[in-house]
mmCIF file of C-alpha atoms in Angstrom:
data_model
loop_
_atom_site.group_PDB
_atom_site.id
_atom_site.type_symbol
_atom_site.label_atom_id
_atom_site.label_comp_id
_atom_site.label_asym_id
_atom_site.label_seq_id
_atom_site.Cartn_x
_atom_site.Cartn_y
_atom_site.Cartn_z
ATOM 1 C CA MET B 3 -2.777 -35.848 -5.348
ATOM 2 C CA LYS B 4 -2.179 -32.752 -7.448
ATOM 3 C CA ILE B 5 -2.049 -32.712 -11.233
ATOM 4 C CA GLU B 6 0.815 -30.695 -12.704
ATOM 5 C CA ILE B 7 -0.103 -28.660 -15.792
ATOM 6 C CA ASP B 8 2.562 -27.026 -17.933
ATOM 7 C CA GLU B 9 2.444 -23.731 -19.793
ATOM 8 C CA LYS B 10 2.493 -25.752 -23.010
ATOM 9 C CA ARG B 11 -0.904 -27.347 -23.702
ATOM 10 C CA SER B 12 -0.964 -31.136 -23.603
ATOM 11 C CA GLU B 13 -2.652 -33.129 -26.361
ATOM 12 C CA ASN B 14 -5.565 -34.240 -24.161
ATOM 13 C CA PHE B 15 -6.852 -30.643 -24.021
ATOM 14 C CA MET B 16 -8.727 -30.793 -27.326
ATOM 15 C CA GLU B 17 -10.527 -27.766 -28.778
ATOM 16 C CA ASP B 18 -14.283 -27.586 -28.254
ATOM 17 C CA TRP B 19 -14.458 -25.027 -31.073
ATOM 18 C CA PRO B 20 -11.932 -23.750 -33.643
ATOM 19 C CA GLY B 21 -9.514 -21.192 -32.245
ATOM 20 C CA GLN B 22 -10.434 -21.802 -28.592
ATOM 21 C CA TYR B 23 -6.823 -21.958 -27.486
ATOM 22 C CA ASP B 24 -5.850 -18.913 -29.520
ATOM 23 C CA ILE B 25 -8.365 -16.712 -27.707
ATOM 24 C CA PHE B 26 -8.010 -18.407 -24.293
ATOM 25 C CA SER B 27 -5.138 -20.145 -22.548
ATOM 26 C CA HIS B 28 -5.715 -23.816 -21.720
ATOM 27 C CA LEU B 29 -4.745 -22.928 -18.132
ATOM 28 C CA GLU B 30 -7.980 -20.944 -17.802
ATOM 29 C CA PHE B 31 -10.064 -24.067 -18.390
ATOM 30 C CA ALA B 32 -7.792 -26.341 -16.365
ATOM 31 C CA CYS B 33 -7.939 -24.108 -13.293
ATOM 32 C CA GLY B 34 -11.567 -22.858 -13.341
ATOM 33 C CA VAL B 35 -11.110 -19.584 -11.448
ATOM 34 C CA PRO B 36 -14.464 -17.694 -11.210
ATOM 35 C CA SER B 37 -14.488 -14.057 -12.309
ATOM 36 C CA VAL B 38 -17.087 -11.355 -11.809
ATOM 37 C CA MET B 39 -19.254 -10.543 -14.851
ATOM 38 C CA PHE B 40 -20.316 -7.102 -16.034
ATOM 39 C CA LEU B 41 -21.397 -5.142 -19.100
ATOM 40 C CA ILE B 42 -18.977 -2.587 -20.526
ATOM 41 C CA THR B 43 -20.797 0.290 -22.210
ATOM 42 C CA THR B 44 -19.211 2.487 -24.853
ATOM 43 C CA LEU B 45 -20.420 4.530 -27.802
ATOM 44 C CA LYS B 46 -20.067 3.387 -31.399
ATOM 45 C CA GLU B 47 -18.666 5.743 -33.993
ATOM 46 C CA ASN B 48 -22.242 6.661 -34.973
ATOM 47 C CA GLY B 49 -23.146 7.448 -31.349
ATOM 48 C CA LYS B 50 -25.232 4.301 -30.745
ATOM 49 C CA PRO B 51 -24.737 2.567 -27.375
ATOM 50 C CA ASN B 52 -22.499 -0.488 -27.470
ATOM 51 C CA ALA B 53 -22.433 -3.267 -24.859
ATOM 52 C CA CYS B 54 -19.844 -5.958 -24.144
ATOM 53 C CA LEU B 55 -20.353 -8.789 -21.649
ATOM 54 C CA HIS B 56 -17.020 -9.267 -19.927
ATOM 55 C CA ALA B 57 -15.291 -10.944 -16.980
ATOM 56 C CA TRP B 58 -11.557 -11.728 -16.417
ATOM 57 C CA SER B 59 -10.989 -8.513 -14.472
ATOM 58 C CA THR B 60 -10.202 -6.981 -11.110
ATOM 59 C CA PHE B 61 -10.644 -3.612 -9.441
ATOM 60 C CA SER B 62 -8.077 -2.045 -7.176
ATOM 61 C CA GLY B 63 -6.354 1.164 -6.218
ATOM 62 C CA ASP B 64 -4.632 3.304 -3.641
ATOM 63 C CA SER B 65 -4.419 6.972 -2.703
ATOM 64 C CA GLY B 66 -3.469 7.715 -6.308
ATOM 65 C CA GLY B 67 -6.729 6.406 -7.731
ATOM 66 C CA PHE B 68 -9.048 3.431 -8.225
ATOM 67 C CA PHE B 69 -8.744 1.346 -11.386
ATOM 68 C CA ALA B 70 -10.627 -1.179 -13.512
ATOM 69 C CA ILE B 71 -7.980 -3.670 -14.683
ATOM 70 C CA MET B 72 -9.380 -5.617 -17.612
ATOM 71 C CA PRO B 73 -7.237 -8.212 -19.384
ATOM 72 C CA GLY B 74 -8.743 -10.454 -22.014
ATOM 73 C CA LEU B 75 -10.636 -7.811 -24.021
ATOM 74 C CA MET B 76 -10.389 -8.987 -27.615
ATOM 75 C CA GLN B 77 -8.757 -6.488 -29.940
ATOM 76 C CA SER B 78 -11.216 -7.388 -32.702
ATOM 77 C CA THR B 79 -14.242 -6.067 -30.771
ATOM 78 C CA HIS B 80 -16.221 -2.848 -31.164
ATOM 79 C CA THR B 81 -15.608 -2.193 -27.472
ATOM 80 C CA TYR B 82 -11.823 -2.224 -27.785
ATOM 81 C CA ARG B 83 -11.901 0.142 -30.755
ATOM 82 C CA ASN B 84 -14.429 2.425 -29.042
ATOM 83 C CA ILE B 85 -12.297 2.673 -25.900
ATOM 84 C CA LEU B 86 -9.154 3.476 -27.867
ATOM 85 C CA ARG B 87 -10.999 6.115 -29.898
ATOM 86 C CA ASP B 88 -12.995 7.851 -27.153
ATOM 87 C CA LYS B 89 -10.837 6.926 -24.142
ATOM 88 C CA GLU B 90 -13.844 6.415 -21.882
ATOM 89 C CA PHE B 91 -16.308 3.681 -20.899
ATOM 90 C CA CYS B 92 -18.606 2.467 -18.122
ATOM 91 C CA VAL B 93 -18.526 -0.819 -16.205
ATOM 92 C CA ASN B 94 -21.996 -1.999 -15.128
ATOM 93 C CA PHE B 95 -22.597 -4.810 -12.633
ATOM 94 C CA LEU B 96 -25.899 -6.671 -12.955
ATOM 95 C CA ASN B 97 -27.315 -9.506 -10.901
ATOM 96 C CA PRO B 98 -27.592 -13.000 -12.456
ATOM 97 C CA GLU B 99 -31.237 -12.584 -13.490
ATOM 98 C CA TYR B 100 -30.083 -10.255 -16.282
ATOM 99 C CA TYR B 101 -27.763 -12.791 -17.891
ATOM 100 C CA GLU B 102 -30.083 -13.695 -20.785
ATOM 101 C CA ARG B 103 -30.606 -10.017 -21.550
ATOM 102 C CA CYS B 104 -26.840 -9.561 -21.612
ATOM 103 C CA ILE B 105 -26.606 -12.378 -24.160
ATOM 104 C CA LYS B 106 -29.080 -10.534 -26.401
ATOM 105 C CA THR B 107 -26.620 -7.647 -26.651
ATOM 106 C CA ILE B 108 -24.076 -10.125 -28.055
ATOM 107 C CA GLU B 109 -26.522 -11.640 -30.536
ATOM 108 C CA GLN B 110 -27.641 -8.224 -31.835
ATOM 109 C CA ASN B 111 -24.482 -6.195 -32.301
ATOM 110 C CA ASP B 112 -24.693 -4.673 -35.788
ATOM 111 C CA ASP B 113 -23.193 -1.220 -36.227
ATOM 112 C CA ASP B 114 -26.617 0.398 -36.640
ATOM 113 C CA LEU B 115 -28.144 -1.196 -33.532
ATOM 114 C CA ASP B 116 -28.558 0.262 -30.051
ATOM 115 C CA GLU B 117 -27.295 -2.803 -28.178
ATOM 116 C CA LEU B 118 -28.681 -1.718 -24.809
ATOM 117 C CA SER B 119 -32.178 -1.447 -26.254
ATOM 118 C CA ALA B 120 -31.664 -4.843 -27.908
ATOM 119 C CA GLY B 121 -31.035 -6.312 -24.463
ATOM 120 C CA GLY B 122 -34.018 -4.530 -22.919
ATOM 121 C CA PHE B 123 -31.847 -2.274 -20.769
ATOM 122 C CA THR B 124 -32.582 1.318 -19.804
ATOM 123 C CA VAL B 125 -29.960 3.954 -20.590
ATOM 124 C CA GLU B 126 -28.933 6.184 -17.703
ATOM 125 C CA PRO B 127 -26.742 9.266 -18.307
ATOM 126 C CA ALA B 128 -23.303 9.097 -16.727
ATOM 127 C CA LYS B 129 -21.978 12.012 -14.686
ATOM 128 C CA THR B 130 -18.391 12.260 -15.959
ATOM 129 C CA VAL B 131 -18.173 10.410 -19.315
ATOM 130 C CA ARG B 132 -20.256 10.251 -22.501
ATOM 131 C CA PRO B 133 -21.000 6.486 -22.634
ATOM 132 C CA PRO B 134 -24.202 5.712 -20.730
ATOM 133 C CA ARG B 135 -24.661 3.722 -17.563
ATOM 134 C CA ILE B 136 -27.295 0.978 -17.289
ATOM 135 C CA ALA B 137 -30.181 1.883 -15.006
ATOM 136 C CA GLN B 138 -30.716 -1.760 -13.955
ATOM 137 C CA ALA B 139 -27.111 -2.052 -12.706
ATOM 138 C CA PHE B 140 -26.700 -2.020 -8.925
ATOM 139 C CA LEU B 141 -23.171 -0.642 -9.383
ATOM 140 C CA SER B 142 -21.585 1.319 -12.228
ATOM 141 C CA TYR B 143 -18.090 2.718 -12.654
ATOM 142 C CA GLU B 144 -17.426 5.614 -15.026
ATOM 143 C CA CYS B 145 -13.895 5.248 -16.391
ATOM 144 C CA THR B 146 -11.362 7.023 -18.547
ATOM 145 C CA LEU B 147 -8.624 5.107 -20.343
ATOM 146 C CA GLU B 148 -5.421 4.993 -18.309
ATOM 147 C CA ALA B 149 -3.444 2.440 -20.323
ATOM 148 C CA ALA B 150 -3.854 -0.078 -23.141
ATOM 149 C CA SER B 151 -1.433 -2.801 -24.144
ATOM 150 C CA ASP B 152 -1.268 -6.097 -26.020
ATOM 151 C CA LEU B 153 -1.787 -8.742 -23.344
ATOM 152 C CA SER B 154 0.454 -11.488 -24.757
ATOM 153 C CA GLY B 155 2.105 -9.738 -27.698
ATOM 154 C CA LYS B 156 0.148 -11.853 -30.228
ATOM 155 C CA GLY B 157 -2.368 -9.170 -31.209
ATOM 156 C CA LEU B 158 -5.357 -11.123 -29.851
ATOM 157 C CA ASN B 159 -6.357 -9.784 -26.431
ATOM 158 C CA ALA B 160 -5.705 -6.427 -24.825
ATOM 159 C CA MET B 161 -5.040 -5.253 -21.304
ATOM 160 C CA ILE B 162 -7.200 -2.195 -20.636
ATOM 161 C CA ILE B 163 -6.769 -0.178 -17.452
ATOM 162 C CA GLY B 164 -9.425 2.398 -16.728
ATOM 163 C CA ARG B 165 -9.268 5.086 -14.062
ATOM 164 C CA VAL B 166 -12.564 5.156 -12.181
ATOM 165 C CA ARG B 167 -13.791 8.743 -12.178
ATOM 166 C CA HIS B 168 -17.182 8.179 -10.574
ATOM 167 C CA ALA B 169 -19.245 5.364 -9.060
ATOM 168 C CA ALA B 170 -23.022 4.971 -8.817
ATOM 169 C CA VAL B 171 -24.031 2.461 -6.135
ATOM 170 C CA ASP B 172 -27.522 1.230 -5.243
ATOM 171 C CA GLN B 173 -28.483 2.454 -1.771
ATOM 172 C CA ASN B 174 -29.238 -1.147 -0.710
ATOM 173 C CA HIS B 175 -25.775 -2.561 -1.308
ATOM 174 C CA GLY B 176 -24.640 -4.301 1.864
ATOM 175 C CA ILE B 177 -23.341 -7.778 2.624
ATOM 176 C CA SER B 178 -26.796 -9.368 2.296
ATOM 177 C CA GLU B 179 -27.291 -7.941 -1.195
ATOM 178 C CA ILE B 180 -23.723 -8.548 -2.403
ATOM 179 C CA CYS B 181 -23.784 -12.168 -1.193
ATOM 180 C CA GLY B 182 -27.157 -13.114 -2.630
ATOM 181 C CA LYS B 183 -29.342 -13.306 -5.712
ATOM 182 C CA ASP B 184 -29.299 -9.527 -6.147
ATOM 183 C CA GLY B 185 -25.511 -9.303 -6.049
ATOM 184 C CA PHE B 186 -22.667 -9.991 -8.419
ATOM 185 C CA ALA B 187 -22.815 -12.587 -11.180
ATOM 186 C CA PHE B 188 -19.732 -14.751 -11.701
ATOM 187 C CA ASN B 189 -18.477 -16.476 -14.824
ATOM 188 C CA ILE B 190 -17.490 -20.139 -14.354
ATOM 189 C CA HIS B 191 -15.825 -20.601 -17.722
ATOM 190 C CA SER B 192 -15.989 -24.198 -18.977
ATOM 191 C CA PRO B 193 -13.751 -25.836 -16.360
ATOM 192 C CA LYS B 194 -12.234 -29.048 -17.663
ATOM 193 C CA ASP B 195 -11.069 -32.138 -15.846
ATOM 194 C CA PRO B 196 -7.369 -31.280 -15.367
ATOM 195 C CA ALA B 197 -6.363 -34.905 -15.905
ATOM 196 C CA THR B 198 -8.364 -35.716 -19.040
ATOM 197 C CA GLY B 199 -9.030 -32.282 -20.544
ATOM 198 C CA LYS B 200 -12.730 -33.177 -20.854
ATOM 199 C CA GLY B 201 -15.643 -30.858 -20.145
ATOM 200 C CA SER B 202 -17.247 -27.851 -21.806
ATOM 201 C CA GLN B 203 -20.103 -26.722 -19.552
ATOM 202 C CA SER B 204 -20.077 -23.179 -18.186
ATOM 203 C CA ALA B 205 -22.119 -21.638 -15.378
ATOM 204 C CA VAL B 206 -23.301 -18.326 -13.980
ATOM 205 C CA ALA B 207 -22.784 -18.224 -10.213
ATOM 206 C CA GLN B 208 -23.443 -15.927 -7.274
ATOM 207 C CA LEU B 209 -21.827 -15.341 -3.900
ATOM 208 C CA ARG B 210 -22.970 -16.881 -0.625
ATOM 209 C CA ALA B 211 -21.499 -15.697 2.659
ATOM 210 C CA VAL B 212 -20.155 -18.586 4.747
ATOM 211 C CA LYS B 213 -18.617 -16.528 7.559
ATOM 212 C CA LEU B 214 -18.997 -12.939 8.699
ATOM 213 C CA THR B 215 -15.784 -11.368 10.001
#
């Protein structure tokens, strides 16, 4: 049996915290689609490194370029303002063991703080943009702003598209590394029971290869 869920939120999907369904659609929690996690690095107005733990994105391109397509970046964040101002940023992929250090960058985000140092990360100069890469990242994309728009028209979340100008990839980055503890971390964002709307637990996950093709 399949449960049908409308665009309009039903009453059984109660908020776990105030404003939950302003920032996120109830369909995100009802459907539980994993998304790859990464740290976006930018520079604050005072030049200090800024970090933003993010997911909800994809990466794709063609002969005209390769792009970081990032919906769900809140317009109230330092990162959004930094990207609009400087028109450049880095995307840094870290394995799941760095999750707690990523959280420290969220907890210590005052204007005067170096958020990468707060998380215990090492700054690495980028090749094509001013914001730094993270040395511990096994993959980093250096991006310039291609487009920015209001995701839903409500002034809450933005759609940022970055053109990837350069990539730095760890030399040991094959199938075994990608599909293992040293590979990508995924955000499992509080999936709820689609029938009852209950559930609030999130998870950090990793890939496991089940078939080589």
